[in-house]
Tab-separated table of C-alpha atoms in Angstrom:
chain	number	residue	atom	x	y	z
A	7	ARG	CA	5.466	-12.425	42.515
A	8	GLN	CA	6.853	-11.290	39.487
A	9	ARG	CA	6.806	-15.042	38.299
A	10	GLN	CA	3.098	-15.274	39.278
A	11	GLN	CA	2.238	-12.414	37.231
A	12	GLN	CA	4.068	-13.396	34.075
A	13	ARG	CA	2.190	-16.904	34.334
A	14	GLN	CA	-1.411	-15.221	34.798
A	15	ARG	CA	-0.471	-13.063	32.005
A	16	GLN	CA	0.672	-15.831	29.677
A	17	ARG	CA	-2.798	-17.753	30.659
A	18	ARG	CA	-4.902	-14.648	30.233
A	19	GLN	CA	-2.957	-14.100	26.341
A	20	GLN	CA	-3.601	-17.902	25.783
A	21	GLN	CA	-7.459	-17.564	26.444
A	22	GLN	CA	-7.730	-14.604	24.393
A	23	GLN	CA	-5.883	-16.319	21.147
A	24	ARG	CA	-8.137	-19.261	21.564
A	25	GLN	CA	-11.464	-17.240	21.999
A	26	ARG	CA	-10.119	-15.206	18.619
A	27	HIS	CA	-9.679	-18.368	16.777
A	28	MET	CA	-13.061	-19.654	18.041
A	29	GLN	CA	-14.453	-16.714	16.301
A	30	GLN	CA	-12.446	-16.795	13.271
A	31	ILE	CA	-13.758	-20.302	12.795
A	32	CYS	CA	-17.300	-19.335	13.278
A	33	ASP	CA	-16.999	-16.612	10.842
A	34	THR	CA	-15.443	-18.754	8.169
A	35	LEU	CA	-18.245	-21.291	8.558
A	36	LYS	CA	-21.052	-18.768	8.496
A	37	GLN	CA	-19.423	-17.112	5.363
A	38	GLN	CA	-19.333	-20.888	3.788
A	39	GLN	CA	-22.763	-21.432	4.459
A	40	GLN	CA	-24.077	-18.044	3.170
A	41	ARG	CA	-21.999	-18.940	-0.200
A	42	GLN	CA	-23.366	-22.334	-0.441
A	43	GLN	CA	-26.807	-20.945	-0.119
A	44	ARG	CA	-26.312	-18.515	-2.672
A	45	GLN	CA	-24.856	-21.162	-4.855
A	46	THR	CA	-27.650	-23.456	-4.291
A	47	GLU	CA	-30.028	-20.517	-5.196
A	48	LYS	CA	-28.289	-19.565	-8.318
A	49	SER	CA	-28.258	-23.179	-9.477
A	50	ALA	CA	-32.121	-23.486	-8.715
A	51	LYS	CA	-32.847	-20.482	-10.793
A	52	LYS	CA	-30.839	-21.757	-13.728
A	53	MET	CA	-32.464	-25.184	-13.547
A	54	ASN	CA	-35.719	-23.510	-13.597
A	55	LYS	CA	-34.714	-21.440	-16.609
A	56	LYS	CA	-32.944	-24.254	-18.836
A	57	SER	CA	-35.546	-26.758	-20.161
A	58	GLU	CA	-35.300	-30.352	-19.887
A	59	ASN	CA	-33.298	-31.269	-22.937
A	60	ASN	CA	-30.261	-29.770	-21.032
A	61	ASN	CA	-30.534	-32.449	-18.366
A	62	SER	CA	-30.367	-35.115	-21.120
A	63	HIS	CA	-27.064	-33.036	-22.266
A	64	LYS	CA	-25.754	-33.313	-18.854
A	65	CYS	CA	-26.325	-37.129	-18.884
A	66	ARG	CA	-24.276	-37.560	-22.053
A	67	TYR	CA	-21.226	-35.973	-20.496
A	68	LEU	CA	-21.151	-37.802	-17.533
């Protein structure tokens, strides 16, 4: 009986760890998406602010 209980406990712990791991992955993905959105918004604002002669500037560097 003791062995069975131990096995059940181990299984439960593994499931919890897996769930926690998935939760972490989801959180990091959400954070990355939010960060990307913010960056694209910033760059869009910058692009709007700066005039076209900046684009030719970039072309020279590329």
